[in-house]
Coordinates of C-alpha atoms and ligand atoms in Angstrom, one line a residue:
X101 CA 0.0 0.0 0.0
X102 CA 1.1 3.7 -0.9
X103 CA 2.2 6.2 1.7
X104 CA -0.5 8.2 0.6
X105 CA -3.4 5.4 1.2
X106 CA -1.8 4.6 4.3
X107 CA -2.2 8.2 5.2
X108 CA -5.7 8.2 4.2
X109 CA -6.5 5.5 6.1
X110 CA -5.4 7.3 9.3
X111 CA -7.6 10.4 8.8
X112 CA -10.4 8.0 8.1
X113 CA -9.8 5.6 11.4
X114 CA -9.4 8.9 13.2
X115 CA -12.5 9.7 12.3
X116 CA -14.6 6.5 12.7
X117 CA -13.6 6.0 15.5
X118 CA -13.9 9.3 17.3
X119 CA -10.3 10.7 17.6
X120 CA -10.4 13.6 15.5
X121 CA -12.8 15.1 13.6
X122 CA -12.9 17.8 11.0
X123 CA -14.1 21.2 13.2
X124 CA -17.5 23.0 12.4
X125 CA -17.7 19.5 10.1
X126 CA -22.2 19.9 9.2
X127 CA -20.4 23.1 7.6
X128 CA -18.0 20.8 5.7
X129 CA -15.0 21.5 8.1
X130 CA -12.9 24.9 8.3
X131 CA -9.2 24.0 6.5
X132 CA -6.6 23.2 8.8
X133 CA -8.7 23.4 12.4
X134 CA -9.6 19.8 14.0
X135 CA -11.9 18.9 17.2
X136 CA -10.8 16.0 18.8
X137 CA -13.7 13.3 19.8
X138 CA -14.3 11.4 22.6
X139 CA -11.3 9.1 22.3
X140 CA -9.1 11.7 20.4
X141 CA -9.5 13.8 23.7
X142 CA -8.2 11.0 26.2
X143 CA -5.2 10.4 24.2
X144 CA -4.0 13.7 23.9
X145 CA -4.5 14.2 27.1
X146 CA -2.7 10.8 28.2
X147 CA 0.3 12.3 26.0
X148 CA 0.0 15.7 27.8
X149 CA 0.4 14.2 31.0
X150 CA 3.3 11.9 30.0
X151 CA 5.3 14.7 29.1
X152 CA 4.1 17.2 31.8
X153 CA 5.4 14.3 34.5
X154 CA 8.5 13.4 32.9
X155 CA 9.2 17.4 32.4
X156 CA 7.5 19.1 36.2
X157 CA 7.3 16.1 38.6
X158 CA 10.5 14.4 37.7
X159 CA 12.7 17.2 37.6
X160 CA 12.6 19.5 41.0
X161 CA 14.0 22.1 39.1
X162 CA 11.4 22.7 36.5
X163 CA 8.1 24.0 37.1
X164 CA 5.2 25.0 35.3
X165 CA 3.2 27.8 33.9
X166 CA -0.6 28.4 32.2
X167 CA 0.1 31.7 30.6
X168 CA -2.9 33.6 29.3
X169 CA -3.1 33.8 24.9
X170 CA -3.6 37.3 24.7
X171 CA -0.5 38.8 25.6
X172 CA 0.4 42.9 25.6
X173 CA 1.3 43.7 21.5
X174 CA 4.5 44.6 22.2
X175 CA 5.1 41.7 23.4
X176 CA 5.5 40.5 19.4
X177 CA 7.5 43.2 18.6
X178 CA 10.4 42.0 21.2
X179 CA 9.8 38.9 19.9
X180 CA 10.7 39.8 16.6
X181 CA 7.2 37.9 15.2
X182 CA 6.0 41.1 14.2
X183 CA 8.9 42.4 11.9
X184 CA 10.4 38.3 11.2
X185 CA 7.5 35.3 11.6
X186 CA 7.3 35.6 7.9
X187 CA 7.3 32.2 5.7
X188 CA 8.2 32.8 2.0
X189 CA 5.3 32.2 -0.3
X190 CA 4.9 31.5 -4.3
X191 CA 1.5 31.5 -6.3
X192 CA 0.9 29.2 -9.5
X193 CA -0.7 31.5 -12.0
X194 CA -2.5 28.7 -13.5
X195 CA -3.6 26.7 -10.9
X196 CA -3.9 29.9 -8.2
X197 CA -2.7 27.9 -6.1
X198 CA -0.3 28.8 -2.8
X199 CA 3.1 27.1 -1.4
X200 CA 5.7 27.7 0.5
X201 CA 8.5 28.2 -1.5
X202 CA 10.9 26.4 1.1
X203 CA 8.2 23.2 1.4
X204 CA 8.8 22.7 -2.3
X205 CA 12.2 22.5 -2.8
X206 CA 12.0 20.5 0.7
X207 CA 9.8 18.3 -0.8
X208 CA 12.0 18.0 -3.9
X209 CA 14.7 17.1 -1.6
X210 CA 12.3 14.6 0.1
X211 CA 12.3 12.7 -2.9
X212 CA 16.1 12.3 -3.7
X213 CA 15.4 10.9 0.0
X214 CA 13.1 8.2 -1.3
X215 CA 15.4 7.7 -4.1
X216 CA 18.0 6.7 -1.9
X217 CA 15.9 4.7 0.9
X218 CA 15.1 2.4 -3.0
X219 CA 18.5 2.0 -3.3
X220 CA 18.8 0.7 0.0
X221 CA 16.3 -1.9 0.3
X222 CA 17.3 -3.1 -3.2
X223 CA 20.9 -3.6 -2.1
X224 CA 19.7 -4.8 1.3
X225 CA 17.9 -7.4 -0.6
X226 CA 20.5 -8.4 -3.2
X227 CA 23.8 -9.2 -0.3
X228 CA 21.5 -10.1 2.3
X229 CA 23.2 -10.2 5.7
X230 CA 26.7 -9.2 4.3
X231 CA 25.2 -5.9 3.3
X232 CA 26.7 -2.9 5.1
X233 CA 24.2 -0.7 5.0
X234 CA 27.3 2.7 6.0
X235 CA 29.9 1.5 3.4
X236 CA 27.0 1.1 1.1
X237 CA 25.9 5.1 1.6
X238 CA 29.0 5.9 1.3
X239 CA 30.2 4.6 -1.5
X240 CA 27.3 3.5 -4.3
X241 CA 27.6 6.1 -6.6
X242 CA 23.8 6.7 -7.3
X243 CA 23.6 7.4 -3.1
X244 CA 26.4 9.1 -3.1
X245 CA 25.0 11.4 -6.6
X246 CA 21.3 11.8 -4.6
X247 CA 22.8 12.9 -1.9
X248 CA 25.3 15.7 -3.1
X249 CA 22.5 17.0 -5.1
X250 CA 20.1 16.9 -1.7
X251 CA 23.3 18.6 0.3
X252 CA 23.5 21.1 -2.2
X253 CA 20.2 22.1 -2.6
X254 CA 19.6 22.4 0.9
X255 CA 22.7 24.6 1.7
X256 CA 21.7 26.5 -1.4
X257 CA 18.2 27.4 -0.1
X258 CA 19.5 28.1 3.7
X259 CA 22.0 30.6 2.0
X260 CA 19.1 32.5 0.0
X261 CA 16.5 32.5 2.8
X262 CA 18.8 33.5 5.6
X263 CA 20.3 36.3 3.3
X264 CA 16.4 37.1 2.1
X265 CA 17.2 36.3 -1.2
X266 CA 14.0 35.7 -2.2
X267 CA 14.8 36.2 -5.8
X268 CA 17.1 32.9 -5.9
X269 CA 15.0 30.6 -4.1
X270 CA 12.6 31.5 -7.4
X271 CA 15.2 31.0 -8.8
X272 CA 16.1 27.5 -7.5
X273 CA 12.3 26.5 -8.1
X274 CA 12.6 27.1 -11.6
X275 CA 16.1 25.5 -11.8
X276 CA 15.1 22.9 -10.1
X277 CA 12.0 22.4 -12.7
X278 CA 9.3 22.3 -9.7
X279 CA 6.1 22.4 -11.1
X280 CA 2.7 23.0 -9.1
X281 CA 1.6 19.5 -7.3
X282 CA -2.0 20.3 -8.2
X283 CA -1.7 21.0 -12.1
X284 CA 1.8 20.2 -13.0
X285 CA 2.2 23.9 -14.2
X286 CA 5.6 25.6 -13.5
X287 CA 4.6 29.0 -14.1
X288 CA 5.4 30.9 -11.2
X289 CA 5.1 34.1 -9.3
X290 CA 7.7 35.8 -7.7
X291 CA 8.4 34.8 -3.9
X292 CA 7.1 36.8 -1.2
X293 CA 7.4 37.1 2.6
X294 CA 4.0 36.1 4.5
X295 CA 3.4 37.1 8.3
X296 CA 1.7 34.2 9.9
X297 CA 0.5 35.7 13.0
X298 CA -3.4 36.0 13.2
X299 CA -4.3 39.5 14.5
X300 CA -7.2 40.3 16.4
X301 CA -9.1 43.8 18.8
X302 CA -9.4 44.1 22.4
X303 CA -12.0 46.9 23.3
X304 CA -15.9 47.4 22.7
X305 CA -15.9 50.6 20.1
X306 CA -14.1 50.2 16.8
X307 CA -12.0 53.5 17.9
X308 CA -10.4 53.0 20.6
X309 CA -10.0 49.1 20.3
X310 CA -6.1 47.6 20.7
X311 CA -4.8 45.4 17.7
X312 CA -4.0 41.9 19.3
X313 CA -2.2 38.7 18.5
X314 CA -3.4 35.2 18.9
X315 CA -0.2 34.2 20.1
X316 CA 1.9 32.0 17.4
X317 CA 3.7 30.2 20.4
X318 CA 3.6 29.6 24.3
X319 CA 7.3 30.5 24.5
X320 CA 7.0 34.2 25.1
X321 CA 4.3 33.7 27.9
X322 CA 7.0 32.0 29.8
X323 CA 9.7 34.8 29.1
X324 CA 7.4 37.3 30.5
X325 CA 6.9 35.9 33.8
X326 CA 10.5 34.8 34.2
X327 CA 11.1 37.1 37.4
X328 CA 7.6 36.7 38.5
X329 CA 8.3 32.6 38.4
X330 CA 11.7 33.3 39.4
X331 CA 11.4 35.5 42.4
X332 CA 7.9 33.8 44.1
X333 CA 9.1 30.4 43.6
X334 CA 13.2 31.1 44.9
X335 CA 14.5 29.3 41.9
X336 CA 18.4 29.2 41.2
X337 CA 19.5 28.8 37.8
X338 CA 19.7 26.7 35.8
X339 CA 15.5 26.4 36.4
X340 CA 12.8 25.5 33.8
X341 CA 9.6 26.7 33.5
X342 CA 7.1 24.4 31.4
X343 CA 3.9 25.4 29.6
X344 CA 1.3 23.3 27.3
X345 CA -1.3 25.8 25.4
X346 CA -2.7 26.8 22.6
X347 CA -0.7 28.3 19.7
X348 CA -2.3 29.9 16.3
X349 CA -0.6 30.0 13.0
X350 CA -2.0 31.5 9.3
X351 CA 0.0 28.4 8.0
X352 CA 0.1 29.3 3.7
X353 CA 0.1 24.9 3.1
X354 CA -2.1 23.9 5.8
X355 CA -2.1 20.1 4.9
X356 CA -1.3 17.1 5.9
X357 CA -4.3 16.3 8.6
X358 CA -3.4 17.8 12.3
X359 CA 0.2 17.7 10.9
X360 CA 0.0 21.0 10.2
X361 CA -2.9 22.8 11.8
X362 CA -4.2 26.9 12.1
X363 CA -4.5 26.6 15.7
X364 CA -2.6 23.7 17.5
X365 CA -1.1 22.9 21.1
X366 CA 2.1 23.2 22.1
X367 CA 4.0 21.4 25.2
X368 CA 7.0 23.8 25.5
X369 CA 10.2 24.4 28.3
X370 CA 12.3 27.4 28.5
X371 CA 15.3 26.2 30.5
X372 CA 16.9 29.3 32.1
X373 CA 20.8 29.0 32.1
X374 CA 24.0 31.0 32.7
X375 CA 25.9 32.4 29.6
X376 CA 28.6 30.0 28.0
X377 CA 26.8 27.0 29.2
X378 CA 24.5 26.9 26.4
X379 CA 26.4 24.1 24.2
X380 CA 26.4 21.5 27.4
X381 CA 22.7 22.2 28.1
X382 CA 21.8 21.8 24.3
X383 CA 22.6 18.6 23.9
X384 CA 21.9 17.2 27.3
X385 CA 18.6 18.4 26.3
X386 CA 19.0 17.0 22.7
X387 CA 19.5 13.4 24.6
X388 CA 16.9 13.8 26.9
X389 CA 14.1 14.7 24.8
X390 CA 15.2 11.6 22.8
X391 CA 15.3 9.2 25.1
X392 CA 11.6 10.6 26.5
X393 CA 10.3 9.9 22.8
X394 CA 12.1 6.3 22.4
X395 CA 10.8 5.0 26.3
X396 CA 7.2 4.7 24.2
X397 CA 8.8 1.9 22.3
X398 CA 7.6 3.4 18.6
X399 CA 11.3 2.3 17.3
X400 CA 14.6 3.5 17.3
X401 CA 14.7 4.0 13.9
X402 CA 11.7 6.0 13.5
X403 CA 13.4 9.0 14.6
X404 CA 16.5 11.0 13.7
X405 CA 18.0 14.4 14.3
X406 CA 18.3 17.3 11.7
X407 CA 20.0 20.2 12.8
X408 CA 19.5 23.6 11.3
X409 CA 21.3 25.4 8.8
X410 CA 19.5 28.6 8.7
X411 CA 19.2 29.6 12.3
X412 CA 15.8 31.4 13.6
X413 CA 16.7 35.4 14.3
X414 CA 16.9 34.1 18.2
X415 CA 19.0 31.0 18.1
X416 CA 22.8 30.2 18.1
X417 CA 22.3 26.4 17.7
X418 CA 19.1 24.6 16.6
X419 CA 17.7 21.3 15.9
X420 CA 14.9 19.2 15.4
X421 CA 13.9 15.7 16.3
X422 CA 12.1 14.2 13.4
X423 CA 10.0 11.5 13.2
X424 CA 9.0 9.2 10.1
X425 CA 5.2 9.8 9.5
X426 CA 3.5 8.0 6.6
X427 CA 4.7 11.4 4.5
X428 CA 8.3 10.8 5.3
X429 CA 10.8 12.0 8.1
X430 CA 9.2 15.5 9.4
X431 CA 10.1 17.4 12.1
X432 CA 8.2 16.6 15.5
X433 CA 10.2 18.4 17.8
X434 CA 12.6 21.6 18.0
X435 CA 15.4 21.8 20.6
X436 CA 16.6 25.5 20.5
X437 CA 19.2 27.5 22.2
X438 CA 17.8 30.8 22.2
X439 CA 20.6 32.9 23.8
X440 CA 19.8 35.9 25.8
X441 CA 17.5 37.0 22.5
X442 CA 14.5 37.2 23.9
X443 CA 14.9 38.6 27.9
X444 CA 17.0 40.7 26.7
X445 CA 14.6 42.3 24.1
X446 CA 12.0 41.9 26.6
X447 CA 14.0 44.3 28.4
X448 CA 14.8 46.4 26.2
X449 CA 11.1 46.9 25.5
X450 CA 9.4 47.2 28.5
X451 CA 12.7 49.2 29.8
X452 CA 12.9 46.8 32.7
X453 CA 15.3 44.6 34.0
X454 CA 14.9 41.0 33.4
X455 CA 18.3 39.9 35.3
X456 CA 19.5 37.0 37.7
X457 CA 22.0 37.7 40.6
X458 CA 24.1 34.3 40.2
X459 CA 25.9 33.9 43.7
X460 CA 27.7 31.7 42.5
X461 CA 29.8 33.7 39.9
X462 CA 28.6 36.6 42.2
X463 CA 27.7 38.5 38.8
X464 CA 24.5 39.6 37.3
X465 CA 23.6 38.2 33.8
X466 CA 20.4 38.1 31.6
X467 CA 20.0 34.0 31.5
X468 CA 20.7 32.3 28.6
X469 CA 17.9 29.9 27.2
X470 CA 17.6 26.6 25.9
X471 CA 14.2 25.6 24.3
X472 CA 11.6 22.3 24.0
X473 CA 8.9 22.7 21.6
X474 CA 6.9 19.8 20.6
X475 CA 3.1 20.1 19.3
X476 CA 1.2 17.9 21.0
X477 CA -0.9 17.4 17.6
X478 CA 2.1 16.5 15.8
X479 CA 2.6 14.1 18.4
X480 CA -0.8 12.7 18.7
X481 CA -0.3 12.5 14.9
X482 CA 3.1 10.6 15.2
X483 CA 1.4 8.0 17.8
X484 CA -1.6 7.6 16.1
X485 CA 0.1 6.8 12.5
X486 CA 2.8 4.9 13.8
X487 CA 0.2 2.6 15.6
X488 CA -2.9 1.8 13.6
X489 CA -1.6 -1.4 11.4
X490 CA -3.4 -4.1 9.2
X491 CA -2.7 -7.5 10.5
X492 CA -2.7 -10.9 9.1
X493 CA -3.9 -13.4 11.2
X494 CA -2.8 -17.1 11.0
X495 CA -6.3 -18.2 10.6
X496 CA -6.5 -16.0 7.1
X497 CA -8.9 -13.6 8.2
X498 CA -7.5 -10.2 9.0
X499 CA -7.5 -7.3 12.1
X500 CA -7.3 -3.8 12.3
X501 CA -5.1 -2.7 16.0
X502 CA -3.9 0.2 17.1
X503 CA -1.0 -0.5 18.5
X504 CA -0.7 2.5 21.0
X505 CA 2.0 2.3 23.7
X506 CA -0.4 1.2 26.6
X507 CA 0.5 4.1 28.9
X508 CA -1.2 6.2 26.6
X509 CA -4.3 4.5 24.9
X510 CA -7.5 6.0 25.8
X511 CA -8.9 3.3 27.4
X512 CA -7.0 0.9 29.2
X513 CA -9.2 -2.3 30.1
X514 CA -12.6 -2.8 28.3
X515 CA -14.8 -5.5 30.4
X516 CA -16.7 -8.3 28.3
X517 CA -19.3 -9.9 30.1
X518 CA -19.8 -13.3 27.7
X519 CA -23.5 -13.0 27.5
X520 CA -26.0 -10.7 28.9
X521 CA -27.6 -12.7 31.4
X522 CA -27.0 -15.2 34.2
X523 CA -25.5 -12.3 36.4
X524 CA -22.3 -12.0 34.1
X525 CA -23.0 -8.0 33.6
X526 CA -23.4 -7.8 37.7
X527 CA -19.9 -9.5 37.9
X528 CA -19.0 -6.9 35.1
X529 CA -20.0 -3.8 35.9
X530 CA -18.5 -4.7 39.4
X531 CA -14.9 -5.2 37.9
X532 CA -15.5 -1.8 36.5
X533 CA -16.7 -0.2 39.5
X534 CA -13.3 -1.4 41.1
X535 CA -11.3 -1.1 38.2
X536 CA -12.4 2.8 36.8
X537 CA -10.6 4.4 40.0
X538 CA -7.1 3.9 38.4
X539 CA -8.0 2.8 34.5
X540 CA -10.3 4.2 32.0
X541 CA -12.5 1.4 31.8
X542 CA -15.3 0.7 29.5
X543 CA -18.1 -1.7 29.5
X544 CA -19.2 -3.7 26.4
X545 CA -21.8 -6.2 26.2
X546 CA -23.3 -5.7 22.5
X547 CA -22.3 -8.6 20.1
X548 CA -20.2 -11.5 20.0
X549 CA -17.1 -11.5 21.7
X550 CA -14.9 -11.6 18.8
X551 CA -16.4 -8.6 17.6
X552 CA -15.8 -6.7 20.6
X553 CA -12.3 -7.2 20.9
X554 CA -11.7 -6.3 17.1
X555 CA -13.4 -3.0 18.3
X556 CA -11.1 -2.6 21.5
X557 CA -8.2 -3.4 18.9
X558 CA -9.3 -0.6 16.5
X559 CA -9.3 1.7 19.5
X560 CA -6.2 1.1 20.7
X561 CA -7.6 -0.7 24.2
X562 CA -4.6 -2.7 25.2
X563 CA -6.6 -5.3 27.6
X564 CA -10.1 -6.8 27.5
X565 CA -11.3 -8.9 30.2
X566 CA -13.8 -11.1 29.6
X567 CA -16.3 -12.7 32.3
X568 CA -17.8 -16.0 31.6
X569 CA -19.7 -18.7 33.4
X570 CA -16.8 -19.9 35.4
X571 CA -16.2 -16.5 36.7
X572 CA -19.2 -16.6 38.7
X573 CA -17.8 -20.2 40.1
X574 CA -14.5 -19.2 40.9
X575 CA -14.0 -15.5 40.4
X576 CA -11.0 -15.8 37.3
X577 CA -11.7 -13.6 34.0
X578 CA -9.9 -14.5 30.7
X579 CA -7.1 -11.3 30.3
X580 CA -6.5 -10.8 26.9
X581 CA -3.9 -8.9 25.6
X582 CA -4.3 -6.2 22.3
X583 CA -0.7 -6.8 20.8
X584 CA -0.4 -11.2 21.0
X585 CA -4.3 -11.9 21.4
X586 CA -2.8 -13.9 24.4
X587 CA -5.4 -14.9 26.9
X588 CA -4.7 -15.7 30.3
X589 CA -7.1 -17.0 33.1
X590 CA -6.4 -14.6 36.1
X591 CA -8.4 -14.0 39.1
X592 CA -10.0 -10.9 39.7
X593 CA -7.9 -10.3 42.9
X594 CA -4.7 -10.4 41.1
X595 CA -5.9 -8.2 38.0
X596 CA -5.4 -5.3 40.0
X597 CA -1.7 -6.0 40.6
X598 CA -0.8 -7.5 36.6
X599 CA -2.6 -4.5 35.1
X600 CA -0.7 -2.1 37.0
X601 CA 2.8 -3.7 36.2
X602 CA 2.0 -3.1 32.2
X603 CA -0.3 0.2 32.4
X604 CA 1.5 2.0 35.5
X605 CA 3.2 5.7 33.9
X606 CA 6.5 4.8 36.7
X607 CA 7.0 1.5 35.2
X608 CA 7.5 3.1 31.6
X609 CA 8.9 6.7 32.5
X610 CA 12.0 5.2 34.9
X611 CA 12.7 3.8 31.3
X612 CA 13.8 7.0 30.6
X613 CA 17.4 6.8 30.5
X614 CA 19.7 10.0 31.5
Ligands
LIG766 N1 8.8 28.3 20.6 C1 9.5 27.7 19.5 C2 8.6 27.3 18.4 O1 7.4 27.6 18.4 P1 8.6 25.9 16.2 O2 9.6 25.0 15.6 O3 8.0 26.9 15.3 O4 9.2 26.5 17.5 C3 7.6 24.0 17.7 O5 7.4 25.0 16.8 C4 6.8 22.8 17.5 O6 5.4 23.1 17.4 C5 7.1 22.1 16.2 O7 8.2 21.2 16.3 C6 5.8 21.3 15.9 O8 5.8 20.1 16.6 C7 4.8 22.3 16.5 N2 4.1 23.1 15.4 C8 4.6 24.2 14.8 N3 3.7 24.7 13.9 C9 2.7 23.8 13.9 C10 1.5 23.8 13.2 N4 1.1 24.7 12.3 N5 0.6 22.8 13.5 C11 0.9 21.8 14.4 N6 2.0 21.8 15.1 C12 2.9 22.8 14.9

């Protein structure tokens, strides 16, 4: 199956099953804006909490924040959004159609990338296990051709962007022979620069009303209360201060599902440091964040770094953790070393001091800062995609499962009584009445067994418990597991203790390696 079916099917298991849904959708949706649905809702939230823990209650020196939207305008102008959150943008004058200049040579690149992944498997094929997959990239002259061309392109298009030369990245369109995705045309505008913030008015009359932001990220909410936090909580640096919130974006290619949305979330940390230290904290944070994506078991090789080459106006060293969604490797996650850019224009606009009295050094210092920004979207997307599979089953029929990591699925047990009668729902619903203070647990007694765990297994519910006859004799349940189909006979005062080994947040966050 195509990446792109495989893509398709996600949107549409999203949908049938209640995770996401287009918004306003009896008004045949609004582009690029999503409502999550009564499962959709309980996983982003499991994945909220999983990285508020590992990032506020695990580490004593981070705390956290819930920073209004609306923020004072000027606010944007420290920032530099106002004068420099511009995305270059280039119209097809056949098809009227808008990109991002950057996505489409990006995309272009993307597909030497393909080009050499072929390569790969064909050679990985042909020598079998004496392949050696480095020597092979680095010396099979097709790889080695894709991937000057990829290198050069890219360093090209860093250069012209960075230097705003919009003029070449035209021209590297053209060069390149890009033509429109939608009609194949390659008649193109010239490139412009596009502010993505949304703007909006506080006040009641028209006259006096104040132009507003939606804000485009959470950061700045954080960098505006740095003394407040600071000062009322007696932190030392280096300190964190975490946020999760909502973050709005006039995106020009709003595609790809909740990949890329108009108004998202984002789980962000602004790690307050002394100066010079920034290059040790960067990559301990590089690691960190990592290792926090890898303890859900979605595979090692699913993710990879890319580190910038044209640096936002803010940053002295920036990268981004990627992740391999059915589109190809994207970026899921930006780890950014900010400098002193943004307290220090902070001060410099609201003309007060945003300093730190280090006793240590016994100096004064505005604190560097070293950034995590992940979309939770982008991450509920990465979770979702990566888990919903088609299975062959030895028996020749086949299964749809969505093979969440269990810490995270919305529901955790789902309880089966076998029929509806002979008190098998009393034994039921009691299991959930002991079982709902510590899972989500739901109760399903509609159709035949087999039919309700191929439901469970499209929603991602890692355990079913079914109750049967012999329950009522000697008070064991079969425990089935999602993944293996393996069922066990436990009894119902051990199924406390077994779920709790697999579904408790400790047992998979101390796998979080330092
Ligand atoms: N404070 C830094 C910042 O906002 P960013 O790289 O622009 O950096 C951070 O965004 C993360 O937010 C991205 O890695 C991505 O996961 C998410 N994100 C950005 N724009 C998004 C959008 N339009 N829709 C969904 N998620 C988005």
């Amino acid at each position: 199956m195509s990446e792109t079916d495989n893509f398709k099917k996600v949107i549409a298991h999203a949908k049938e099953y209640g995770f996401v849904f287009p918004s306003s959708d009896i008004y045949d949706g609004l582009s690029a804006v999503y409502d999550y649905g009564q499962q959709g809702v309980l996983l982003k939230n499991n994945i909220r909490n999983y990285w508020w823990k590992s990032m506020v209650q695990l580490n004593e020196n981070i705390v956290g924040l819930d920073a209004a939207i609306f923020m004072h305008p000027m606010t944007w102008k420290a920032s530099g959004h106002v004068d420099a959150f511009n995305d270059p943008l280039i119209d097809n004058k056949d098809s009227k159609k808008r990109y991002r200049a950057d996505v489409l040579i990006e995309d272009y690149i993307a597909k030497l990338e393909v080009k050499i992944e072929k390569e790969i498997t064909k050679a990985t094929k042909r020598f079998g296990d004496a392949f050696d997959r480095k020597q092979f990239i680095s010396t099979n002259p097709r790889v080695v051709g894709y991937q000057e061309k990829a290198n050069a392109i890219s360093a090209r298009m860093a250069k012209s962007l960075e230097a705003e030369d919009l003029a070449d990245v035209k021209a590297l369109i053209e060069e390149l022979e890009i033509a429109c995705p939608f009609s194949g045309s390659k008649n193109w505008t010239d490139v412009k620069q596009f502010n993505l913030m949304f703007g909006t008015k506080l006040g009641a009359s028209a006259d006096n009303a104040t132009d507003l932001y939606l804000r485009p990220e959470t950061a700045q909410g954080i960098f505006v209360n740095f003394l407040n936090v600071q000062k009322s909580g007696r932190m030392k640096i280096p300190f964190g201060i975490a946020q999760t919130g909502k973050a709005f974006r006039n995106e020009i290619v709003a595609r790809q599902f909740i990949f890329r949305m108009r108004e998202f979330e984002q789980m962000e940390m602004q790690f307050f440091i002394p100066p010079g230290t920034q290059k040790e904290w960067y990559d301990h944070w590089k690691k960190t964040r990592l290792n926090w994506h890898l303890s859900l078991g979605m595979g090692e090789e699913n993710y990879r770094y890319h580190d910038h080459e044209k640096l936002a106006h803010y940053a002295d060293a920036a990268c981004d953790i990627e992740f391999k969604f059915p589109f190809g490797f994207k970026e899921l996650e930006g780890i950014h070393s900010r400098t002193n850019f943004d307290l220090g224009s902070h001060e410099k606009h609201a003309g007060k001091k945003l300093q730190y009295f280090d006793q240590e050094r016994n100096e004064s210092y505005t604190p560097y800062v070293l950034e995590t920004s992940i979309g939770l979207d982008r991450m509920f997307l990465a979770v979702l995609s990566h888990s919903l599979q088609e299975e062959q089953l030895e028996d020749g029929n086949s299964r749809t499962v969505l093979r969440l990591p269990a810490v995270l699925a919305p529901t955790k047990v789902a309880i089966l009584p076998l029929v509806k009668k002979d008190g098998l729902p009393d034994l039921a619903r009691d299991l959930v009445a002991c079982l709902k203070w510590d899972y989500s647990t739901t109760y399903d007694a509609k159709d035949a067994v087999g039919r309700r765990y191929r439901r469970q297994d499209s929603l991602g519910t890692p355990y079913c418990v079914t109750v049967d006859h012999q329950s009522l004799k000697d008070q064991t349940v079969t425990l089935r597991e999602r993944d293996s189909m393996e069922q066990i006979r436990v009894t119902t005062k051990e199924l406390p203790q077994l779920l709790e080994a697999k579904l408790n947040l400790k047992n998979w966050l101390t796998n979080l390696k330092d």
